[in-house]
PDB file of N, CA, C and O in Angstrom:
ATOM      1  N   MET Y 148       0.860  -1.171   0.000  1.00  0.00           N
ATOM      2  CA  MET Y 148       0.000   0.000   0.000  1.00  0.00           C
ATOM      3  C   MET Y 148       0.904   1.231   0.000  1.00  0.00           C
ATOM      4  O   MET Y 148       1.772   1.365   0.846  1.00  0.00           O
ATOM      5  N   SER Y 149       0.660   2.107  -0.927  1.00  0.00           N
ATOM      6  CA  SER Y 149       1.501   3.297  -1.021  1.00  0.00           C
ATOM      7  C   SER Y 149       0.836   4.476  -0.307  1.00  0.00           C
ATOM      8  O   SER Y 149      -0.377   4.527  -0.155  1.00  0.00           O
ATOM      9  N   VAL Y 150       1.640   5.439   0.097  1.00  0.00           N
ATOM     10  CA  VAL Y 150       1.168   6.627   0.798  1.00  0.00           C
ATOM     11  C   VAL Y 150       1.116   7.773  -0.204  1.00  0.00           C
ATOM     12  O   VAL Y 150       2.082   8.052  -0.893  1.00  0.00           O
ATOM     13  N   HIS Y 151      -0.026   8.428  -0.290  1.00  0.00           N
ATOM     14  CA  HIS Y 151      -0.185   9.569  -1.185  1.00  0.00           C
ATOM     15  C   HIS Y 151      -0.255  10.832  -0.349  1.00  0.00           C
ATOM     16  O   HIS Y 151      -1.069  10.924   0.575  1.00  0.00           O
ATOM     17  N   PRO Y 152       0.600  11.803  -0.637  1.00  0.00           N
ATOM     18  CA  PRO Y 152       0.542  13.052   0.132  1.00  0.00           C
ATOM     19  C   PRO Y 152      -0.756  13.806  -0.156  1.00  0.00           C
ATOM     20  O   PRO Y 152      -1.312  13.719  -1.239  1.00  0.00           O
ATOM     21  N   PHE Y 153      -1.216  14.531   0.852  1.00  0.00           N
ATOM     22  CA  PHE Y 153      -2.445  15.313   0.694  1.00  0.00           C
ATOM     23  C   PHE Y 153      -2.160  16.509  -0.207  1.00  0.00           C
ATOM     24  O   PHE Y 153      -1.196  17.235  -0.007  1.00  0.00           O
ATOM     25  N   ARG Y 154      -2.987  16.691  -1.206  1.00  0.00           N
ATOM     26  CA  ARG Y 154      -2.820  17.821  -2.118  1.00  0.00           C
ATOM     27  C   ARG Y 154      -4.049  18.708  -2.060  1.00  0.00           C
ATOM     28  O   ARG Y 154      -5.171  18.207  -1.965  1.00  0.00           O
ATOM     29  N   GLN Y 155      -3.818  20.008  -2.125  1.00  0.00           N
ATOM     30  CA  GLN Y 155      -4.911  20.968  -2.184  1.00  0.00           C
ATOM     31  C   GLN Y 155      -5.578  20.868  -3.551  1.00  0.00           C
ATOM     32  O   GLN Y 155      -4.911  20.573  -4.537  1.00  0.00           O
ATOM     33  N   PRO Y 156      -6.876  21.097  -3.639  1.00  0.00           N
ATOM     34  CA  PRO Y 156      -7.531  21.094  -4.955  1.00  0.00           C
ATOM     35  C   PRO Y 156      -6.986  22.222  -5.826  1.00  0.00           C
ATOM     36  O   PRO Y 156      -6.558  23.268  -5.328  1.00  0.00           O
ATOM     37  N   ARG Y 157      -6.987  21.987  -7.110  1.00  0.00           N
ATOM     38  CA  ARG Y 157      -6.460  22.988  -8.033  1.00  0.00           C
ATOM     39  C   ARG Y 157      -7.350  24.220  -8.038  1.00  0.00           C
ATOM     40  O   ARG Y 157      -8.560  24.131  -7.991  1.00  0.00           O
ATOM     41  N   ARG Y 158      -6.727  25.370  -8.093  1.00  0.00           N
ATOM     42  CA  ARG Y 158      -7.450  26.643  -8.087  1.00  0.00           C
ATOM     43  C   ARG Y 158      -7.054  27.444  -9.313  1.00  0.00           C
ATOM     44  O   ARG Y 158      -6.520  28.538  -9.205  1.00  0.00           O
ATOM     45  N   ASP Y 159      -7.304  26.862 -10.483  1.00  0.00           N
ATOM     46  CA  ASP Y 159      -6.944  27.532 -11.731  1.00  0.00           C
ATOM     47  C   ASP Y 159      -7.764  28.798 -11.948  1.00  0.00           C
ATOM     48  O   ASP Y 159      -7.235  29.848 -12.278  1.00  0.00           O
ATOM     49  N   ALA Y 160      -9.067  28.703 -11.773  1.00  0.00           N
ATOM     50  CA  ALA Y 160      -9.946  29.844 -12.010  1.00  0.00           C
ATOM     51  C   ALA Y 160     -10.609  30.254 -10.695  1.00  0.00           C
ATOM     52  O   ALA Y 160     -10.966  29.414  -9.877  1.00  0.00           O
ATOM     53  N   ALA Y 161     -10.756  31.548 -10.525  1.00  0.00           N
ATOM     54  CA  ALA Y 161     -11.418  32.061  -9.328  1.00  0.00           C
ATOM     55  C   ALA Y 161     -12.906  31.722  -9.397  1.00  0.00           C
ATOM     56  O   ALA Y 161     -13.511  31.758 -10.468  1.00  0.00           O
ATOM     57  N   PRO Y 162     -13.517  31.375  -8.286  1.00  0.00           N
ATOM     58  CA  PRO Y 162     -14.950  31.085  -8.306  1.00  0.00           C
ATOM     59  C   PRO Y 162     -15.757  32.338  -8.636  1.00  0.00           C
ATOM     60  O   PRO Y 162     -15.372  33.458  -8.294  1.00  0.00           O
ATOM     61  N   VAL Y 163     -16.857  32.136  -9.301  1.00  0.00           N
ATOM     62  CA  VAL Y 163     -17.729  33.252  -9.673  1.00  0.00           C
ATOM     63  C   VAL Y 163     -18.620  33.560  -8.480  1.00  0.00           C
ATOM     64  O   VAL Y 163     -19.391  32.717  -8.037  1.00  0.00           O
ATOM     65  N   LEU Y 164     -18.480  34.766  -7.944  1.00  0.00           N
ATOM     66  CA  LEU Y 164     -19.271  35.173  -6.789  1.00  0.00           C
ATOM     67  C   LEU Y 164     -20.381  36.112  -7.241  1.00  0.00           C
ATOM     68  O   LEU Y 164     -20.140  37.056  -7.978  1.00  0.00           O
ATOM     69  N   GLU Y 165     -21.583  35.826  -6.771  1.00  0.00           N
ATOM     70  CA  GLU Y 165     -22.707  36.700  -7.078  1.00  0.00           C
ATOM     71  C   GLU Y 165     -22.836  37.718  -5.954  1.00  0.00           C
ATOM     72  O   GLU Y 165     -22.710  37.367  -4.783  1.00  0.00           O
ATOM     73  N   PRO Y 166     -23.078  38.975  -6.299  1.00  0.00           N
ATOM     74  CA  PRO Y 166     -23.222  39.972  -5.234  1.00  0.00           C
ATOM     75  C   PRO Y 166     -24.488  39.720  -4.425  1.00  0.00           C
ATOM     76  O   PRO Y 166     -25.476  39.195  -4.930  1.00  0.00           O
ATOM     77  N   TYR Y 167     -24.437  40.061  -3.138  1.00  0.00           N
ATOM     78  CA  TYR Y 167     -25.598  39.874  -2.284  1.00  0.00           C
ATOM     79  C   TYR Y 167     -26.519  41.085  -2.307  1.00  0.00           C
ATOM     80  O   TYR Y 167     -27.504  41.123  -1.578  1.00  0.00           O
ATOM     81  N   PHE Y 168     -26.224  42.065  -3.142  1.00  0.00           N
ATOM     82  CA  PHE Y 168     -27.084  43.218  -3.293  1.00  0.00           C
ATOM     83  C   PHE Y 168     -27.133  43.587  -4.774  1.00  0.00           C
ATOM     84  O   PHE Y 168     -26.277  43.179  -5.549  1.00  0.00           O
ATOM     85  N   GLN Y 169     -28.142  44.356  -5.137  1.00  0.00           N
ATOM     86  CA  GLN Y 169     -28.268  44.808  -6.512  1.00  0.00           C
ATOM     87  C   GLN Y 169     -27.714  46.217  -6.610  1.00  0.00           C
ATOM     88  O   GLN Y 169     -28.002  47.068  -5.768  1.00  0.00           O
ATOM     89  N   THR Y 170     -26.913  46.471  -7.632  1.00  0.00           N
ATOM     90  CA  THR Y 170     -26.277  47.774  -7.757  1.00  0.00           C
ATOM     91  C   THR Y 170     -27.200  48.815  -8.364  1.00  0.00           C
ATOM     92  O   THR Y 170     -26.988  50.003  -8.194  1.00  0.00           O
ATOM     93  N   GLU Y 171     -28.225  48.407  -9.078  1.00  0.00           N
ATOM     94  CA  GLU Y 171     -29.144  49.367  -9.679  1.00  0.00           C
ATOM     95  C   GLU Y 171     -30.581  49.013  -9.309  1.00  0.00           C
ATOM     96  O   GLU Y 171     -30.882  47.874  -8.967  1.00  0.00           O
ATOM     97  N   ALA Y 172     -31.437  49.991  -9.363  1.00  0.00           N
ATOM     98  CA  ALA Y 172     -32.828  49.790  -8.977  1.00  0.00           C
ATOM     99  C   ALA Y 172     -33.520  48.863  -9.968  1.00  0.00           C
ATOM    100  O   ALA Y 172     -33.202  48.832 -11.159  1.00  0.00           O
ATOM    101  N   THR Y 173     -34.475  48.106  -9.465  1.00  0.00           N
ATOM    102  CA  THR Y 173     -35.185  47.158 -10.319  1.00  0.00           C
ATOM    103  C   THR Y 173     -36.274  47.835 -11.126  1.00  0.00           C
ATOM    104  O   THR Y 173     -36.773  47.259 -12.074  1.00  0.00           O
ATOM    105  N   GLY Y 174     -36.664  49.033 -10.739  1.00  0.00           N
ATOM    106  CA  GLY Y 174     -37.717  49.728 -11.461  1.00  0.00           C
ATOM    107  C   GLY Y 174     -39.100  49.485 -10.888  1.00  0.00           C
ATOM    108  O   GLY Y 174     -40.063  50.115 -11.309  1.00  0.00           O
ATOM    109  N   LEU Y 175     -39.215  48.562  -9.953  1.00  0.00           N
ATOM    110  CA  LEU Y 175     -40.512  48.297  -9.338  1.00  0.00           C
ATOM    111  C   LEU Y 175     -40.721  49.267  -8.184  1.00  0.00           C
ATOM    112  O   LEU Y 175     -39.822  49.478  -7.368  1.00  0.00           O
ATOM    113  N   PRO Y 176     -41.895  49.867  -8.108  1.00  0.00           N
ATOM    114  CA  PRO Y 176     -42.142  50.786  -6.989  1.00  0.00           C
ATOM    115  C   PRO Y 176     -42.293  50.011  -5.676  1.00  0.00           C
ATOM    116  O   PRO Y 176     -42.689  48.855  -5.653  1.00  0.00           O
ATOM    117  N   ALA Y 177     -41.956  50.668  -4.606  1.00  0.00           N
ATOM    118  CA  ALA Y 177     -42.102  50.050  -3.286  1.00  0.00           C
ATOM    119  C   ALA Y 177     -43.591  49.897  -2.976  1.00  0.00           C
ATOM    120  O   ALA Y 177     -44.395  50.768  -3.311  1.00  0.00           O
ATOM    121  N   PRO Y 178     -43.975  48.799  -2.352  1.00  0.00           N
ATOM    122  CA  PRO Y 178     -45.397  48.611  -2.034  1.00  0.00           C
ATOM    123  C   PRO Y 178     -45.855  49.603  -0.972  1.00  0.00           C
ATOM    124  O   PRO Y 178     -45.092  49.983  -0.080  1.00  0.00           O
ATOM    125  N   ARG Y 179     -47.084  50.035  -1.079  1.00  0.00           N
ATOM    126  CA  ARG Y 179     -47.657  50.932  -0.085  1.00  0.00           C
ATOM    127  C   ARG Y 179     -48.025  50.136   1.158  1.00  0.00           C
ATOM    128  O   ARG Y 179     -48.720  49.133   1.093  1.00  0.00           O
ATOM    129  N   LEU Y 180     -47.520  50.575   2.298  1.00  0.00           N
ATOM    130  CA  LEU Y 180     -47.816  49.901   3.553  1.00  0.00           C
ATOM    131  C   LEU Y 180     -48.894  50.665   4.305  1.00  0.00           C
ATOM    132  O   LEU Y 180     -48.912  51.894   4.303  1.00  0.00           O
ATOM    133  N   ARG Y 181     -49.771  49.916   4.938  1.00  0.00           N
ATOM    134  CA  ARG Y 181     -50.820  50.567   5.705  1.00  0.00           C
ATOM    135  C   ARG Y 181     -50.260  51.016   7.047  1.00  0.00           C
ATOM    136  O   ARG Y 181     -49.317  50.429   7.565  1.00  0.00           O
ATOM    137  N   PRO Y 182     -50.825  52.072   7.606  1.00  0.00           N
ATOM    138  CA  PRO Y 182     -50.356  52.494   8.928  1.00  0.00           C
ATOM    139  C   PRO Y 182     -50.708  51.443   9.982  1.00  0.00           C
ATOM    140  O   PRO Y 182     -51.701  50.735   9.869  1.00  0.00           O
ATOM    141  N   LEU Y 183     -49.873  51.347  11.006  1.00  0.00           N
ATOM    142  CA  LEU Y 183     -50.132  50.390  12.076  1.00  0.00           C
ATOM    143  C   LEU Y 183     -51.247  50.899  12.982  1.00  0.00           C
ATOM    144  O   LEU Y 183     -51.375  52.099  13.225  1.00  0.00           O
ATOM    145  N   THR Y 184     -52.009  49.951  13.484  1.00  0.00           N
ATOM    146  CA  THR Y 184     -53.030  50.306  14.464  1.00  0.00           C
ATOM    147  C   THR Y 184     -52.335  50.560  15.804  1.00  0.00           C
ATOM    148  O   THR Y 184     -51.152  50.239  15.989  1.00  0.00           O
ATOM    149  N   ALA Y 185     -53.078  51.124  16.745  1.00  0.00           N
ATOM    150  CA  ALA Y 185     -52.512  51.405  18.065  1.00  0.00           C
ATOM    151  C   ALA Y 185     -52.054  50.116  18.742  1.00  0.00           C
ATOM    152  O   ALA Y 185     -50.993  50.080  19.379  1.00  0.00           O
ATOM    153  N   LEU Y 186     -52.816  49.042  18.581  1.00  0.00           N
ATOM    154  CA  LEU Y 186     -52.444  47.769  19.195  1.00  0.00           C
ATOM    155  C   LEU Y 186     -51.162  47.217  18.558  1.00  0.00           C
ATOM    156  O   LEU Y 186     -50.266  46.733  19.255  1.00  0.00           O
ATOM    157  N   GLU Y 187     -51.062  47.326  17.239  1.00  0.00           N
ATOM    158  CA  GLU Y 187     -49.846  46.867  16.552  1.00  0.00           C
ATOM    159  C   GLU Y 187     -48.636  47.700  16.944  1.00  0.00           C
ATOM    160  O   GLU Y 187     -47.539  47.178  17.107  1.00  0.00           O
ATOM    161  N   GLN Y 188     -48.852  49.007  17.117  1.00  0.00           N
ATOM    162  CA  GLN Y 188     -47.755  49.860  17.562  1.00  0.00           C
ATOM    163  C   GLN Y 188     -47.286  49.473  18.960  1.00  0.00           C
ATOM    164  O   GLN Y 188     -46.085  49.464  19.247  1.00  0.00           O
ATOM    165  N   MET Y 189     -48.245  49.140  19.817  1.00  0.00           N
ATOM    166  CA  MET Y 189     -47.901  48.744  21.175  1.00  0.00           C
ATOM    167  C   MET Y 189     -47.072  47.461  21.157  1.00  0.00           C
ATOM    168  O   MET Y 189     -46.033  47.365  21.825  1.00  0.00           O
ATOM    169  N   TYR Y 190     -47.511  46.468  20.384  1.00  0.00           N
ATOM    170  CA  TYR Y 190     -46.758  45.215  20.322  1.00  0.00           C
ATOM    171  C   TYR Y 190     -45.396  45.420  19.661  1.00  0.00           C
ATOM    172  O   TYR Y 190     -44.420  44.779  20.046  1.00  0.00           O
ATOM    173  N   ALA Y 191     -45.306  46.291  18.681  1.00  0.00           N
ATOM    174  CA  ALA Y 191     -44.023  46.564  18.039  1.00  0.00           C
ATOM    175  C   ALA Y 191     -43.069  47.225  19.030  1.00  0.00           C
ATOM    176  O   ALA Y 191     -41.885  46.910  19.075  1.00  0.00           O
ATOM    177  N   TYR Y 192     -43.591  48.138  19.857  1.00  0.00           N
ATOM    178  CA  TYR Y 192     -42.756  48.838  20.835  1.00  0.00           C
ATOM    179  C   TYR Y 192     -42.324  47.903  21.959  1.00  0.00           C
ATOM    180  O   TYR Y 192     -41.146  47.781  22.266  1.00  0.00           O
ATOM    181  N   TRP Y 193     -43.276  47.214  22.577  1.00  0.00           N
ATOM    182  CA  TRP Y 193     -42.952  46.391  23.727  1.00  0.00           C
ATOM    183  C   TRP Y 193     -42.281  45.086  23.315  1.00  0.00           C
ATOM    184  O   TRP Y 193     -41.591  44.457  24.116  1.00  0.00           O
ATOM    185  N   GLY Y 194     -42.448  44.650  22.080  1.00  0.00           N
ATOM    186  CA  GLY Y 194     -41.802  43.429  21.636  1.00  0.00           C
ATOM    187  C   GLY Y 194     -40.386  43.671  21.148  1.00  0.00           C
ATOM    188  O   GLY Y 194     -39.634  42.725  20.960  1.00  0.00           O
ATOM    189  N   SER Y 195     -40.005  44.941  20.965  1.00  0.00           N
ATOM    190  CA  SER Y 195     -38.675  45.226  20.442  1.00  0.00           C
ATOM    191  C   SER Y 195     -37.571  44.936  21.454  1.00  0.00           C
ATOM    192  O   SER Y 195     -36.422  44.750  21.073  1.00  0.00           O
ATOM    193  N   ASP Y 196     -37.895  44.891  22.730  1.00  0.00           N
ATOM    194  CA  ASP Y 196     -36.850  44.625  23.731  1.00  0.00           C
ATOM    195  C   ASP Y 196     -36.542  43.149  23.842  1.00  0.00           C
ATOM    196  O   ASP Y 196     -35.619  42.764  24.553  1.00  0.00           O
ATOM    197  N   GLN Y 197     -37.297  42.298  23.183  1.00  0.00           N
ATOM    198  CA  GLN Y 197     -37.048  40.861  23.242  1.00  0.00           C
ATOM    199  C   GLN Y 197     -35.962  40.415  22.267  1.00  0.00           C
ATOM    200  O   GLN Y 197     -35.418  39.358  22.393  1.00  0.00           O
ATOM    201  N   ALA Y 198     -35.652  41.247  21.261  1.00  0.00           N
ATOM    202  CA  ALA Y 198     -34.672  40.844  20.242  1.00  0.00           C
ATOM    203  C   ALA Y 198     -33.260  40.978  20.716  1.00  0.00           C
ATOM    204  O   ALA Y 198     -32.923  41.547  21.676  1.00  0.00           O
TER     205      ALA Y 198
END
């Protein structure tokens, strides 16, 4: 049984990395959000300390 030294995989070409953000706008308008109710505001405020 022969011993083979450990070799690193060949790195001829750099891997293609996709950016995690878009550099230009998509052209789609932002959706209109409804205002929060008083109860939703309360839960958003008091629930924020749990994070």
